Short mmCIF file of C-alpha atoms in Angstrom, two decimals:
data_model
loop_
_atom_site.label_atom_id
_atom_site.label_comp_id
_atom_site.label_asym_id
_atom_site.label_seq_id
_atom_site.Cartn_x
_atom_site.Cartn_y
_atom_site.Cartn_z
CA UNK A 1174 0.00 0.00 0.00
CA UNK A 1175 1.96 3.13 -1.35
CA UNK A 1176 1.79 5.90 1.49
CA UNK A 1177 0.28 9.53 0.51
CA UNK A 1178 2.03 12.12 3.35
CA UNK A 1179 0.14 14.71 1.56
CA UNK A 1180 -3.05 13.74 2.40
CA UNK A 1181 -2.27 12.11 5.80
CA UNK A 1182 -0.76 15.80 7.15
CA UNK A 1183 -4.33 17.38 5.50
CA UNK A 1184 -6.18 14.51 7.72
CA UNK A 1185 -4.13 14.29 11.07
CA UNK A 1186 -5.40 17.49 12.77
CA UNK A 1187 -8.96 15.92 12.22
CA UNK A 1188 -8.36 11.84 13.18
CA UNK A 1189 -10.55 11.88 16.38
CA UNK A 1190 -12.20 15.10 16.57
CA UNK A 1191 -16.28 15.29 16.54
CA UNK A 1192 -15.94 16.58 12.56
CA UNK A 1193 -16.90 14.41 9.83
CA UNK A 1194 -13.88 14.10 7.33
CA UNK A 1195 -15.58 13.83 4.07
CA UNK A 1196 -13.03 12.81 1.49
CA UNK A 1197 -14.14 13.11 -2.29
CA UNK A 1198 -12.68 12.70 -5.45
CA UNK A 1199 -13.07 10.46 -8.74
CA UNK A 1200 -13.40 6.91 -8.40
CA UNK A 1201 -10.37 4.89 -7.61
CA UNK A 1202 -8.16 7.95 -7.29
CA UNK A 1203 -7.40 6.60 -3.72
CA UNK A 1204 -9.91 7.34 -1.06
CA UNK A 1205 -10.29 3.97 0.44
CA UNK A 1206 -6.57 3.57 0.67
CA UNK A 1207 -6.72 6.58 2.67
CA UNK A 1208 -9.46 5.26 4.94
CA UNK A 1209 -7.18 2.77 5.60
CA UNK A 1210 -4.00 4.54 6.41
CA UNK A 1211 -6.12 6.36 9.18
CA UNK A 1212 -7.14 3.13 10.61
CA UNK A 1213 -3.98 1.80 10.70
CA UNK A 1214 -2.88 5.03 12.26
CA UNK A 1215 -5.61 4.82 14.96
CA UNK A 1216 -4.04 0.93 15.45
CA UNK A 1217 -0.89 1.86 15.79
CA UNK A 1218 -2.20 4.51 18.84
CA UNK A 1219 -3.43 2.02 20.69
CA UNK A 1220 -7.57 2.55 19.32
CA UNK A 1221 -9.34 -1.21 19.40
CA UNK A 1222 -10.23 -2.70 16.29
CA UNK A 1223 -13.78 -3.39 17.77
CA UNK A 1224 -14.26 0.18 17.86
CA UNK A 1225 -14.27 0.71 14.18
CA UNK A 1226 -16.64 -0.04 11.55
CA UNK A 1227 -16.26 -0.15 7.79
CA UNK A 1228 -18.94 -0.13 5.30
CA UNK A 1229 -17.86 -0.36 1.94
CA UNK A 1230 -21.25 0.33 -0.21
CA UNK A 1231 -19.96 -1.01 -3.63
CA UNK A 1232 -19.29 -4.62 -2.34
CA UNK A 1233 -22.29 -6.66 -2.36
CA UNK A 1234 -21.92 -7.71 1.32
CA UNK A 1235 -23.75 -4.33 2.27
CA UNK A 1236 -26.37 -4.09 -1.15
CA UNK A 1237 -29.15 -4.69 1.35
CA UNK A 1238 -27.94 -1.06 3.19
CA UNK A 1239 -29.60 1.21 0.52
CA UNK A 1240 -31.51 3.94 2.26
CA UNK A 1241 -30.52 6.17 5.77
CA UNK A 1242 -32.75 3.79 8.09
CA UNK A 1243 -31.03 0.56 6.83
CA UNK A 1244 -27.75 2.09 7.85
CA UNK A 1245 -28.44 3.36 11.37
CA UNK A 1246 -30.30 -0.19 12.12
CA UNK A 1247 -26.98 -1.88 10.80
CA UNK A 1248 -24.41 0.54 12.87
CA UNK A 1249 -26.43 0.44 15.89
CA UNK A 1250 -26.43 -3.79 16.23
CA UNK A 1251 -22.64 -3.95 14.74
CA UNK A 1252 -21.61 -0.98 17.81
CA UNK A 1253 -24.13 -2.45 20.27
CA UNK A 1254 -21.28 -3.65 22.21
CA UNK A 1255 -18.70 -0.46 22.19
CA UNK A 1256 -18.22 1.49 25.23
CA UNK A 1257 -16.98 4.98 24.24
CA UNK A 1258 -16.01 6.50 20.96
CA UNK A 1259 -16.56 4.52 17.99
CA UNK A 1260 -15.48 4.86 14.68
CA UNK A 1261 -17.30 5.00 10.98
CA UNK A 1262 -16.05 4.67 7.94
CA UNK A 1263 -18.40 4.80 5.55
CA UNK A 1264 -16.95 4.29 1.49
CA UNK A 1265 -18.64 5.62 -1.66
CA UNK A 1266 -21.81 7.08 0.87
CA UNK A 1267 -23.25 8.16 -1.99
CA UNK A 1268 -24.53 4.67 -3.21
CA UNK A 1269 -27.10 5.17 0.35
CA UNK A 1270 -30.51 7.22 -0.08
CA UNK A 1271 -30.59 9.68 2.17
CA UNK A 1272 -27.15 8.94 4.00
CA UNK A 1273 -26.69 12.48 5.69
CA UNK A 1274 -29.50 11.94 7.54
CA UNK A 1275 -27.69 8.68 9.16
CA UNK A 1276 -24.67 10.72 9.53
CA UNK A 1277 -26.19 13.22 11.50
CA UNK A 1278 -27.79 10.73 14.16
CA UNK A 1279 -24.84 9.30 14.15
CA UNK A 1280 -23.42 12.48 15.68
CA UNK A 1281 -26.36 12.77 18.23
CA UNK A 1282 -27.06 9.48 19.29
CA UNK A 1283 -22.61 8.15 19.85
CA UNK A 1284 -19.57 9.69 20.66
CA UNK A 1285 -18.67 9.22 16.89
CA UNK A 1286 -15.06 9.92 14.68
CA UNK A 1287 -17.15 9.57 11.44
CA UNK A 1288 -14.69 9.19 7.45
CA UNK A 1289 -16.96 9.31 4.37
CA UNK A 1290 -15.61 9.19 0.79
CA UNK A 1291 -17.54 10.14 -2.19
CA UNK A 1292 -17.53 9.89 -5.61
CA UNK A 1293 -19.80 12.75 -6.73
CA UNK A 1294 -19.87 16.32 -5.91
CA UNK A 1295 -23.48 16.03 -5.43
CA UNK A 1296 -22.56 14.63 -1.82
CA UNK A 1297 -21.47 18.31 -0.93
CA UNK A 1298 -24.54 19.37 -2.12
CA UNK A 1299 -27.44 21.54 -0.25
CA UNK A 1300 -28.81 18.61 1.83
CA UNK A 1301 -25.35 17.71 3.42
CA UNK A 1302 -25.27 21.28 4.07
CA UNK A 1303 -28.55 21.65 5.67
CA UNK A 1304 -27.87 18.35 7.55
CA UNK A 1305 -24.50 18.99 8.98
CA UNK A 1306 -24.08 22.58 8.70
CA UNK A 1307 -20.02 23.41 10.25
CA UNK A 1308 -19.87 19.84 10.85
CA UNK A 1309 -18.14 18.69 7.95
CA UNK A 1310 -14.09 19.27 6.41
CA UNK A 1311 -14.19 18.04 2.96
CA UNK A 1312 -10.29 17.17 1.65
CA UNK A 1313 -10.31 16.77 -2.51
CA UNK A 1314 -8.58 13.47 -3.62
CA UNK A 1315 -6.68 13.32 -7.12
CA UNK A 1316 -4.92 10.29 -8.77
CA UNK A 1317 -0.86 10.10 -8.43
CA UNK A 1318 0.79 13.87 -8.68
CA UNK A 1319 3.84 12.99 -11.11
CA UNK A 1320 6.07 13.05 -7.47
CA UNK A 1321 3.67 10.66 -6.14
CA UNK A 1322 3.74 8.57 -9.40
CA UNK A 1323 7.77 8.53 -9.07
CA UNK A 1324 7.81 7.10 -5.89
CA UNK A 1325 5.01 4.74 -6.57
CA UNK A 1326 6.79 3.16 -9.11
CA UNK A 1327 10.59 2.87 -7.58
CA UNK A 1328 8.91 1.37 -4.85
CA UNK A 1329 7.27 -1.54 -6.64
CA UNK A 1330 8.97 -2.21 -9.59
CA UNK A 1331 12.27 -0.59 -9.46
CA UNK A 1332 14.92 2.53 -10.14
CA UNK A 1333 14.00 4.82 -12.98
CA UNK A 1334 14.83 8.13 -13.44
CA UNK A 1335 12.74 11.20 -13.55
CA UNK A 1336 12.31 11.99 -17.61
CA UNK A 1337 11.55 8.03 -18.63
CA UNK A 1338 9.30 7.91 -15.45
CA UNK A 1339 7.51 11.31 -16.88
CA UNK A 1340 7.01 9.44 -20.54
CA UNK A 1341 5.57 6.46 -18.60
CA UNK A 1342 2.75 9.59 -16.75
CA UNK A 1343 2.23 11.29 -19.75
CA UNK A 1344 0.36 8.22 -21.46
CA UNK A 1345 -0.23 6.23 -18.58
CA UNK A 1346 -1.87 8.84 -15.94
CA UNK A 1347 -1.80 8.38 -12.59
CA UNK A 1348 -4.65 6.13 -11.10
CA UNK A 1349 -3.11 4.45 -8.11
CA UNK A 1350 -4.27 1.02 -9.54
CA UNK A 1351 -1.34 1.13 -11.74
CA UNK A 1352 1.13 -0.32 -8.82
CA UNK A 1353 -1.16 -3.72 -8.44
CA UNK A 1354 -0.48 -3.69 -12.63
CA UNK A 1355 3.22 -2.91 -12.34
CA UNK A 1356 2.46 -0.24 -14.42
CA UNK A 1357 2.49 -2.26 -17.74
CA UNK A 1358 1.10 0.38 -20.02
CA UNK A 1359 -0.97 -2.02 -22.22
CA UNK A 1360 -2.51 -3.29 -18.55
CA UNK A 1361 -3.22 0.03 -17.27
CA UNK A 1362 -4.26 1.86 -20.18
CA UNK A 1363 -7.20 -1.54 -20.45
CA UNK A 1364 -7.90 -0.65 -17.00
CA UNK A 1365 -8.34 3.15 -17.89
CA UNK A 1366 -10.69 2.30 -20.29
CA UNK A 1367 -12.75 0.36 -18.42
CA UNK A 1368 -12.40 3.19 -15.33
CA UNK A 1369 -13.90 5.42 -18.07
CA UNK A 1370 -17.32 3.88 -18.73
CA UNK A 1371 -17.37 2.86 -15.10
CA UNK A 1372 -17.24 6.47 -14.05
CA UNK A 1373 -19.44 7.79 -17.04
CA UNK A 1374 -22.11 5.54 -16.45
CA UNK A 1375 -22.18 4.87 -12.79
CA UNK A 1376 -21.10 8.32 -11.49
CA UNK A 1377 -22.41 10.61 -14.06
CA UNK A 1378 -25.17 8.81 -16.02
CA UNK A 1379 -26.79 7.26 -12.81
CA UNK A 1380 -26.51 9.74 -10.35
CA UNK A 1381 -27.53 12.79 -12.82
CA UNK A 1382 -30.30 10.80 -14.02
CA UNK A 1383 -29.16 10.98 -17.52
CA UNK A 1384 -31.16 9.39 -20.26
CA UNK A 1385 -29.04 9.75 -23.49
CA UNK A 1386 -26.08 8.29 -22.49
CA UNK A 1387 -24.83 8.21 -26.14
CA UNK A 1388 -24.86 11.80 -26.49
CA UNK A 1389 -23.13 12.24 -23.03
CA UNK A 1390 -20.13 9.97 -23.84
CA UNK A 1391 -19.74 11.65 -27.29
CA UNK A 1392 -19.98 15.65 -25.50
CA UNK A 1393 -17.43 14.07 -23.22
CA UNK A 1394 -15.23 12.42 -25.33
CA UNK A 1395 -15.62 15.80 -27.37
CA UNK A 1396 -14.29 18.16 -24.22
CA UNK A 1397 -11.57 15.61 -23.46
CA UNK A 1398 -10.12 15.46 -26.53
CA UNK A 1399 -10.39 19.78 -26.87
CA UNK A 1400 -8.58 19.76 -23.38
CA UNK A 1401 -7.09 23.01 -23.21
CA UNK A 1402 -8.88 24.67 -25.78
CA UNK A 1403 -11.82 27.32 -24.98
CA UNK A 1404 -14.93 25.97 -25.57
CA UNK A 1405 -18.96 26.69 -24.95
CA UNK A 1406 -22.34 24.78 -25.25
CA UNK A 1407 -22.96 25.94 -28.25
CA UNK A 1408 -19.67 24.77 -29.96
CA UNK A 1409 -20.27 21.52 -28.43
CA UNK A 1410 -23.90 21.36 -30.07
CA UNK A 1411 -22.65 22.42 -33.56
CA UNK A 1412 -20.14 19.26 -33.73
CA UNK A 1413 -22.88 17.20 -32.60
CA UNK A 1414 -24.73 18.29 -35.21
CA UNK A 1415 -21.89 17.43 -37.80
CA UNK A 1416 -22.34 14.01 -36.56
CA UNK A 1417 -26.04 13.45 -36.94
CA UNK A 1418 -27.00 14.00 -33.24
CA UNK A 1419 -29.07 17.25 -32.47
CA UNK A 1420 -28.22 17.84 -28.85
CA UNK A 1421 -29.18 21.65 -27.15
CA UNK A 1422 -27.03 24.29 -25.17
CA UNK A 1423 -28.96 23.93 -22.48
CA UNK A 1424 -28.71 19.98 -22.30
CA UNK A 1425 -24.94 19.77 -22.88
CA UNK A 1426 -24.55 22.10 -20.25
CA UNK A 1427 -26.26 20.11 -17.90
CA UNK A 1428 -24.03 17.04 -19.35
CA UNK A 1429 -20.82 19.20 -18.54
CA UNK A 1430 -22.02 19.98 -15.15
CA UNK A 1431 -23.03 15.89 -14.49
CA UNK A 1432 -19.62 15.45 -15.40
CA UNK A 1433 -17.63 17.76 -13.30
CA UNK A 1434 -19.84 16.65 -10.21
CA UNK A 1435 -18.20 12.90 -10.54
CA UNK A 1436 -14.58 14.73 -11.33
CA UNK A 1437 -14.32 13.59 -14.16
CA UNK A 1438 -13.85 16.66 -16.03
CA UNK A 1439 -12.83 20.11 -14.28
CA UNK A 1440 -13.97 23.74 -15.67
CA UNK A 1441 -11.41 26.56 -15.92
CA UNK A 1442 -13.24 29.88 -16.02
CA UNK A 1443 -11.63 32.75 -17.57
CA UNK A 1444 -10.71 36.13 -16.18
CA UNK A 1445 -10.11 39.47 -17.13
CA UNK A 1446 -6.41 39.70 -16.11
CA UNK A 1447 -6.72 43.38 -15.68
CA UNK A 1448 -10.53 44.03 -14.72
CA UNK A 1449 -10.49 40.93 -12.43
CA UNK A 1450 -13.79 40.24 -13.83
CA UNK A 1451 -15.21 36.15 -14.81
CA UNK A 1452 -15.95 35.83 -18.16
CA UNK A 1453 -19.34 33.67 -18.79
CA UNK A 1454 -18.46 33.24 -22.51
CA UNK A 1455 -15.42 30.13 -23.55
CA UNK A 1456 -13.90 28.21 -20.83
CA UNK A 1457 -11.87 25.56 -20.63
CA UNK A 1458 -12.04 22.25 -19.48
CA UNK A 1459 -9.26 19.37 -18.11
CA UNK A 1460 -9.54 15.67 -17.83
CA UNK A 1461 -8.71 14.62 -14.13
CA UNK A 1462 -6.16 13.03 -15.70
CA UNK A 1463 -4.17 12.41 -18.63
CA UNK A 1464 -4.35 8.30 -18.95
CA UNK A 1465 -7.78 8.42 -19.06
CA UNK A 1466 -7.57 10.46 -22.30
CA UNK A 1467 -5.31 7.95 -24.00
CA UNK A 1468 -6.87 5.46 -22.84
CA UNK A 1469 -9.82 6.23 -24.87
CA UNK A 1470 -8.11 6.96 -28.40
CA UNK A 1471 -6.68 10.43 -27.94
CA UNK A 1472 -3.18 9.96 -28.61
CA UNK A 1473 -1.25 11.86 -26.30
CA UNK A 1474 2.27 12.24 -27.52
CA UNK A 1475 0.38 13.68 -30.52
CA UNK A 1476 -1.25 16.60 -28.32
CA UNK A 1477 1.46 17.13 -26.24
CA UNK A 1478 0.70 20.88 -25.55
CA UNK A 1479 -2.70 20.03 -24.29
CA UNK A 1480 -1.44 16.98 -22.34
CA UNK A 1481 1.00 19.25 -20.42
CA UNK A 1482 -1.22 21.94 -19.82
CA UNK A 1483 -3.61 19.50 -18.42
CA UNK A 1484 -1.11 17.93 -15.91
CA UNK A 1485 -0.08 21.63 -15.06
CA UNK A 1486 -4.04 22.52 -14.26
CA UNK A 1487 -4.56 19.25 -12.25
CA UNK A 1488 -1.39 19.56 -10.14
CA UNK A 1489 -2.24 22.98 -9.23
CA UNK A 1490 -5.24 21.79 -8.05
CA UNK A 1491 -3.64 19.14 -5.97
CA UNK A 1492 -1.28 21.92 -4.22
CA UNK A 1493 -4.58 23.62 -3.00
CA UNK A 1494 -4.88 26.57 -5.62
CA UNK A 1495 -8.36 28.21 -7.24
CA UNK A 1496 -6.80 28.18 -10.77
CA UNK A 1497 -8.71 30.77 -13.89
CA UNK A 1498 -7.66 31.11 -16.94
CA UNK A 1499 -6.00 34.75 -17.60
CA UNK A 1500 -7.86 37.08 -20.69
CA UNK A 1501 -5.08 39.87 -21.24
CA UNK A 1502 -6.68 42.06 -24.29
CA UNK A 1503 -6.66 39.60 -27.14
CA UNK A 1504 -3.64 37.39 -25.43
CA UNK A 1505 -4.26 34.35 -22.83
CA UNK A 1506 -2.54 33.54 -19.82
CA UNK A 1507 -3.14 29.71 -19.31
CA UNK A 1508 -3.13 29.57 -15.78
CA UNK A 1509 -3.71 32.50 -12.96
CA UNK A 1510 -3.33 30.37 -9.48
CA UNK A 1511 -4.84 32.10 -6.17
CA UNK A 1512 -4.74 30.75 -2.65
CA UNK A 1513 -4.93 32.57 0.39
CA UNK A 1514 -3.30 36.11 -0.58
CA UNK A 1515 -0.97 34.70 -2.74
CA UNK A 1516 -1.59 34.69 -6.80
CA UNK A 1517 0.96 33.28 -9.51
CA UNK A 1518 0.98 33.19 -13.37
CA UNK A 1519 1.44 30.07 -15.59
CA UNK A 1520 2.44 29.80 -18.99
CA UNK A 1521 2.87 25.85 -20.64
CA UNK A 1522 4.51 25.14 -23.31
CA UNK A 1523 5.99 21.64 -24.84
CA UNK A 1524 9.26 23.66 -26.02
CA UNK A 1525 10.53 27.15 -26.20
CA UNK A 1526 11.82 26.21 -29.76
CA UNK A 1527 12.16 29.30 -31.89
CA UNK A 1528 12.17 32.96 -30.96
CA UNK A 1529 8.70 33.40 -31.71
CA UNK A 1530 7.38 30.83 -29.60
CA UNK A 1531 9.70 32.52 -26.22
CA UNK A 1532 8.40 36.20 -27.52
CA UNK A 1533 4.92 34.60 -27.41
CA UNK A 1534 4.88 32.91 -24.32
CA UNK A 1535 6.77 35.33 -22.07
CA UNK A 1536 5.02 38.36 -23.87
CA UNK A 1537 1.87 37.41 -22.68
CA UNK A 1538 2.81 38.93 -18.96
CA UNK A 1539 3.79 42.56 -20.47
CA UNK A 1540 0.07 43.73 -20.05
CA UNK A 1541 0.31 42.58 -16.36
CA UNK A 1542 1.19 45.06 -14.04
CA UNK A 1543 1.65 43.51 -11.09
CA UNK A 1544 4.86 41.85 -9.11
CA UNK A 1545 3.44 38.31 -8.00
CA UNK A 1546 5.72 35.59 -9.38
CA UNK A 1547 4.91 34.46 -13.54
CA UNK A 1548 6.39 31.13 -14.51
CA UNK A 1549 6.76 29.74 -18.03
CA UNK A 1550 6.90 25.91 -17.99
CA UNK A 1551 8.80 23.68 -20.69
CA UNK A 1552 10.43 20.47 -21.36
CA UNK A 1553 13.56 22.13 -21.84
CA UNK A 1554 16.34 21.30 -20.09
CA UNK A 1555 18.14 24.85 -19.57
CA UNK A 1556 14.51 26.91 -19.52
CA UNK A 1557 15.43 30.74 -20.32
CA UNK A 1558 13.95 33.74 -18.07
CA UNK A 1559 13.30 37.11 -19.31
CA UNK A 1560 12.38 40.12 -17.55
CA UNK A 1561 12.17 38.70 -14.30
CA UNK A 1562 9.70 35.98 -15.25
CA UNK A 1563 11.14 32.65 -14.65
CA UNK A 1564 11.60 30.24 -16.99
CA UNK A 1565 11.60 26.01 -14.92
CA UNK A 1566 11.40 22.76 -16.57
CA UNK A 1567 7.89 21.53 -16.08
CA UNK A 1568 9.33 18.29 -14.41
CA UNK A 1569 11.52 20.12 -12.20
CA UNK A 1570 8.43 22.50 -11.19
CA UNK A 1571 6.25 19.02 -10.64
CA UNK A 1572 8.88 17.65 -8.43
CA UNK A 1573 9.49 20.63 -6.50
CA UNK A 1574 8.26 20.91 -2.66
CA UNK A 1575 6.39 23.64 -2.48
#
């Protein structure tokens, strides 16, 4: 089981504390290996096993638990016996009608150290609020970070060094899985594709009630493979119309929503660098990662601009940052990162190759009058800087500690 510090240190303040940790993310990106790093943690302190219970809700042992009264009738005979605190861990609570109502007697009626992990956004939603208002710390689960992904693999199949080890991410992604596959590409990138319809149709079709689930995979498939690339509704209904299927605005909005709620996809709104002002019209849109998009025919080497500008977006999420896309006149920045008081600029690029290309991408900042750091990220080796924007090799900048 591959250890993930980053998480654990997010966790730790919370292990034991009357707070429900809620942890959410897209399937298999790692929550229930996190459930059970905390129990083995609360083990290791001395906390009896008889104290915990875990409910996994996608094996079939617990099928008959599918509404809120089924699952306080089963956790009150299973912690009939337990003097004390007790603790729930409840995995994929979504798949249970009504499950914050359960949660919240669960805080009344024990002395309770309650986990959930979800696999839809919609578990976040208005009724958890209403339910469990202040009660909750949600902590966002991704697959591997590239660092991760290094480690993951040294540790279970051997030395490699940085660049191969970034080749092997680039196609291959980096869904934890991978280490049971000894991430064999033709393996894992089988198991992507299966991950894919799995999540499609179980966490976006199902849970958003979704009825065409023809035209959902194809406005999906369609966003994915335009990764990077500003996009709205109504570009998304005139290819569908090139291909036969008349699909609204309105409804492939909804399908785009549906699909960032199961984090599958992620939206990038744009700013006005210098008003500070959203933009409602073209945003962008990133795969939660990038083996899932060669897994189902896009051909990543062959879009390696998008590919790396993807991986850029997601780890920024990872490190904790609200990330817009940057509108400077008619020039874009492709990433303008805020968290807490702090803001810093992104430009990706697969090479700085001609004079052109480092004129484009490190011209974009002239317009932006401000002194909060601007990065422009590459492949190359000896990355220029200009003007006192910095120039870092993307895999460098991935590796770094922040």
């Amino acid at each position: 089981m591959i250890e993930r510090p980053g998480y654990m240190d997010q966790i730790r303040p919370f292990i034991g504390k009357n707070i429900i940790k809620v942890l959410v993310g897209t399937r298999r990106s790692g929550k229930s290996t996190l459930l059970q790093l905390i129990r083995q943690q609360l083990l290791a302190e001395g906390v009896a096993e008889q104290s915990m219970l875990h409910i996994n809700f996608e094996s079939s042992q617990y099928a008959n638990i599918a509404d809120a009264d089924a699952l306080t009738q089963y956790v009150s005979k299973q912690m009939a016996n337990v003097t004390g605190k007790i603790r729930i861990f409840l995995d994929e609570i979504q798949e249970v009608d009504h499950w914050e109502k359960a949660v919240r007697s669960f805080m009344v009626d024990y002395d309770a150290d309650i986990y959930l992990t979800g696999s839809n956004a919609r578990m976040l939603s208005s009724d958890l609020a209403t339910y469990i208002t202040g009660r909750y710390v949600a902590i966002d689960v991704y697959p591997f970070s590239f660092a991760e992904f290094l480690d993951a693999y040294r540790q279970t199949v051997g030395p490699i060094d940085a660049r191969t080890a970034f080749h092997k991410y680039v196609n291959q992604g980096g869904f934890p899985f991978q280490t049971d596959l000894a991430f064999n590409e033709a393996a894992s990138l089988r198991y992507l594709d299966d991950l894919f319809s799995t999540i499609l149709f179980k966490d976006v079709v199902r849970h958003a009630g979704i009825r065409d689930s023809d035209a959902l995979e194809r406005v999906v498939r369609y966003v994915i493979g335009e990764e990077g690339h500003l996009i709205t509704a109504a570009n998304i209904a005139a290819y569908m119309k090139s291909e036969q299927r008349k699909v609204s605005p309105e409804t492939i909005a909804n399908y785009l929503n549906a699909a960032s709620k199961a984090f599958l996809i992620y939206r990038a709104p744009r700013e006005d660098s210098i008003g500070k002002r959203t933009l409602k019209l073209n945003e962008k849109y990133y795969v939660v990662d990038q083996g899932l998009r060669h897994a189902v025919g896009l051909n990543n080497a062959n879009a390696i601009d998008q590919v790396l500008e993807g991986i850029v977006y997601m780890e920024l999420k990872r490190r904790g940052y609200d990330v817009h896309v940057g509108k400077v006149g008619d020039k874009e920045i492709d990433f303008i990162a805020r968290r807490g008081d702090t803001v810093f600029y992104y430009q990706v690029t697969y090479l700085l190759g001609s004079q052109q290309t480092v004129d484009r991408e490190f011209g974009v900042f002239d317009a932006v009058q401000d002194n909060w750091p601007k990065y422009v990220l590459s492949m190359d080796e000896f990355p220029q800087t200009h003007n006192g924007i910095r120039g870092m090799n993307l895999i460098d900048w991935l590796l770094a500690k922040e």
